[in-house]
């Protein structure tokens, strides 16, 4: 059995998990009380952070273990859950890179974090160029259409 305990929670004006329009969202991550502000020392020298979080509102009966059409859109091919980034994943884990706007004590102020208010944060990491993919990224054409309005 694996047990994870949140390190913090998202505070966001977004309360519902909608698919598009995440680019202008400004939110915060507040660390849990057992983490002092020193846990974030030095993070404000980075422009972006990577956030691992739990899709906490996805119920067990909605979890996909096989294949489906992304966003239930029949125009797009039916692909395995591990060939898409939907929230109805087996372990309900989300990973996102957000712009770090600032820090106040135990709080991080972010832009473009695609997580809703109350989302449990499992880990926070600074984004370093050396950890980004090397070379060209390849993806199917339908994913460009899916992501067309995601960050608007």
CSV table of C-alpha atoms in Angstrom, one decimal:
chain,number,residue,atom,x,y,z
A,1,UNK,CA,0.0,0.0,0.0
A,2,UNK,CA,1.2,3.5,-0.9
A,3,UNK,CA,0.1,6.4,1.3
A,4,UNK,CA,0.7,10.0,0.3
A,5,UNK,CA,0.1,13.0,2.5
A,6,UNK,CA,-0.5,16.4,0.9
A,7,UNK,CA,2.3,19.0,1.4
A,8,UNK,CA,-0.2,21.8,0.6
A,9,UNK,CA,-3.5,22.8,-1.0
A,10,UNK,CA,-4.4,24.9,-4.0
A,11,UNK,CA,-6.4,28.1,-3.5
A,12,UNK,CA,-8.0,29.2,-6.8
A,13,UNK,CA,-11.0,31.1,-8.1
A,14,UNK,CA,-11.7,28.0,-10.2
A,15,UNK,CA,-14.0,25.6,-8.3
A,16,UNK,CA,-15.0,23.3,-11.1
A,17,UNK,CA,-12.9,21.1,-13.4
A,18,UNK,CA,-13.5,22.6,-16.8
A,19,UNK,CA,-11.3,21.7,-19.7
A,20,UNK,CA,-10.3,25.1,-21.1
A,21,UNK,CA,-9.3,28.6,-20.2
A,22,UNK,CA,-6.5,28.0,-17.6
A,23,UNK,CA,-3.9,30.5,-18.9
A,24,UNK,CA,-5.1,33.6,-17.0
A,25,UNK,CA,-5.9,31.8,-13.8
A,26,UNK,CA,-4.0,33.1,-10.8
A,27,UNK,CA,-3.9,30.8,-7.9
A,28,UNK,CA,-1.9,30.0,-4.8
A,29,UNK,CA,-0.5,26.9,-3.1
A,30,UNK,CA,-0.4,27.1,0.7
A,31,UNK,CA,1.8,24.7,2.4
A,32,UNK,CA,0.4,22.6,5.2
A,33,UNK,CA,1.2,23.8,8.8
A,34,UNK,CA,3.9,21.1,9.3
A,35,UNK,CA,6.0,22.8,6.6
A,36,UNK,CA,7.7,26.1,7.7
A,37,UNK,CA,8.4,28.9,5.2
A,38,UNK,CA,12.0,27.7,5.0
A,39,UNK,CA,10.8,24.7,2.9
A,40,UNK,CA,10.3,27.2,0.1
A,41,UNK,CA,13.6,29.1,0.5
A,42,UNK,CA,15.3,29.7,-2.8
A,43,UNK,CA,12.2,28.7,-4.9
A,44,UNK,CA,11.6,32.3,-5.9
A,45,UNK,CA,14.8,32.2,-8.0
A,46,UNK,CA,12.9,30.0,-10.5
A,47,UNK,CA,10.4,31.2,-13.1
A,48,UNK,CA,8.3,28.0,-13.1
A,49,UNK,CA,7.4,25.2,-10.7
A,50,UNK,CA,6.1,21.7,-11.4
A,51,UNK,CA,3.2,20.6,-9.2
A,52,UNK,CA,2.1,17.0,-8.6
A,53,UNK,CA,-1.5,16.9,-7.3
A,54,UNK,CA,-4.5,14.7,-6.8
A,55,UNK,CA,-7.6,14.9,-8.8
A,56,UNK,CA,-9.6,14.7,-5.6
A,57,UNK,CA,-13.0,15.1,-7.0
A,58,UNK,CA,-12.8,12.1,-9.4
A,59,UNK,CA,-14.8,9.3,-7.8
A,60,UNK,CA,-13.6,5.7,-8.1
A,61,UNK,CA,-16.5,4.8,-10.4
A,62,UNK,CA,-15.2,7.4,-12.9
A,63,UNK,CA,-11.7,6.1,-13.1
A,64,UNK,CA,-10.7,4.7,-16.6
A,65,UNK,CA,-8.5,1.7,-16.8
A,66,UNK,CA,-8.7,1.1,-20.5
A,67,UNK,CA,-9.3,3.3,-23.5
A,68,UNK,CA,-11.7,6.2,-24.2
A,69,UNK,CA,-12.2,9.1,-26.5
A,70,UNK,CA,-10.5,12.2,-24.9
A,71,UNK,CA,-13.1,14.5,-23.4
A,72,UNK,CA,-15.6,12.0,-24.7
A,73,UNK,CA,-15.3,13.6,-28.1
A,74,UNK,CA,-16.0,11.0,-30.8
A,75,UNK,CA,-14.1,13.1,-33.3
A,76,UNK,CA,-10.9,12.1,-31.6
A,77,UNK,CA,-9.6,8.6,-31.6
A,78,UNK,CA,-10.2,6.2,-28.7
A,79,UNK,CA,-6.8,5.9,-27.0
A,80,UNK,CA,-5.6,4.3,-23.8
A,81,UNK,CA,-5.8,6.3,-20.5
A,82,UNK,CA,-2.0,6.4,-20.5
A,83,UNK,CA,-1.9,8.0,-24.0
A,84,UNK,CA,-3.8,11.1,-22.7
A,85,UNK,CA,-3.8,13.5,-19.8
A,86,UNK,CA,-7.4,13.3,-18.6
A,87,UNK,CA,-8.2,13.5,-14.9
A,88,UNK,CA,-10.0,10.1,-14.7
A,89,UNK,CA,-6.7,8.3,-14.3
A,90,UNK,CA,-6.1,5.1,-12.3
A,91,UNK,CA,-4.2,7.0,-9.5
A,92,UNK,CA,-5.9,10.3,-10.2
A,93,UNK,CA,-2.5,12.1,-10.3
A,94,UNK,CA,-2.1,15.4,-12.1
A,95,UNK,CA,1.2,17.1,-13.1
A,96,UNK,CA,1.4,20.7,-14.2
A,97,UNK,CA,4.0,23.3,-14.8
A,98,UNK,CA,3.0,26.8,-13.6
A,99,UNK,CA,4.6,30.2,-13.7
A,100,UNK,CA,5.8,31.3,-10.3
A,101,UNK,CA,4.8,34.9,-9.8
A,102,UNK,CA,5.9,35.2,-6.2
A,103,UNK,CA,6.0,33.9,-2.6
A,104,UNK,CA,4.6,35.1,0.7
A,105,UNK,CA,5.9,33.0,3.6
A,106,UNK,CA,4.4,29.5,3.1
A,107,UNK,CA,2.4,30.5,0.0
A,108,UNK,CA,3.3,30.4,-3.7
A,109,UNK,CA,1.5,32.7,-6.1
A,110,UNK,CA,1.1,31.1,-9.5
A,111,UNK,CA,-0.3,31.7,-12.9
A,112,UNK,CA,-1.7,29.0,-15.2
A,113,UNK,CA,-1.9,26.1,-12.7
A,114,UNK,CA,-4.7,23.9,-14.0
A,115,UNK,CA,-5.9,22.7,-10.6
A,116,UNK,CA,-9.1,23.7,-8.8
A,117,UNK,CA,-9.7,25.2,-5.4
A,118,UNK,CA,-9.0,22.7,-2.6
A,119,UNK,CA,-6.8,20.4,-4.7
A,120,UNK,CA,-4.3,18.5,-2.5
A,121,UNK,CA,-0.7,19.1,-3.6
A,122,UNK,CA,1.5,16.1,-3.3
A,123,UNK,CA,4.8,17.6,-4.4
A,124,UNK,CA,6.4,20.8,-5.7
A,125,UNK,CA,9.6,20.9,-7.8
A,126,UNK,CA,11.4,23.8,-9.5
A,127,UNK,CA,11.5,23.5,-13.3
A,128,UNK,CA,15.1,23.3,-14.6
A,129,UNK,CA,15.9,23.4,-18.3
A,130,UNK,CA,18.0,20.3,-18.0
A,131,UNK,CA,15.0,18.2,-16.9
A,132,UNK,CA,12.9,19.3,-19.9
A,133,UNK,CA,12.8,17.0,-23.0
A,134,UNK,CA,15.8,17.0,-25.3
A,135,UNK,CA,15.0,17.2,-28.9
A,136,UNK,CA,11.7,17.6,-30.8
A,137,UNK,CA,8.4,16.6,-29.1
A,138,UNK,CA,6.1,14.4,-31.2
A,139,UNK,CA,2.4,14.1,-30.6
A,140,UNK,CA,-0.7,13.2,-32.7
A,141,UNK,CA,-2.5,15.9,-34.6
A,142,UNK,CA,-5.8,15.5,-32.6
A,143,UNK,CA,-4.0,16.7,-29.4
A,144,UNK,CA,-3.4,20.1,-30.9
A,145,UNK,CA,-7.1,20.5,-31.5
A,146,UNK,CA,-7.8,19.3,-27.9
A,147,UNK,CA,-5.4,21.8,-26.4
A,148,UNK,CA,-6.4,24.7,-28.7
A,149,UNK,CA,-8.2,26.7,-26.0
A,150,UNK,CA,-6.7,25.1,-22.9
A,151,UNK,CA,-4.4,28.0,-22.0
A,152,UNK,CA,-6.6,30.8,-23.2
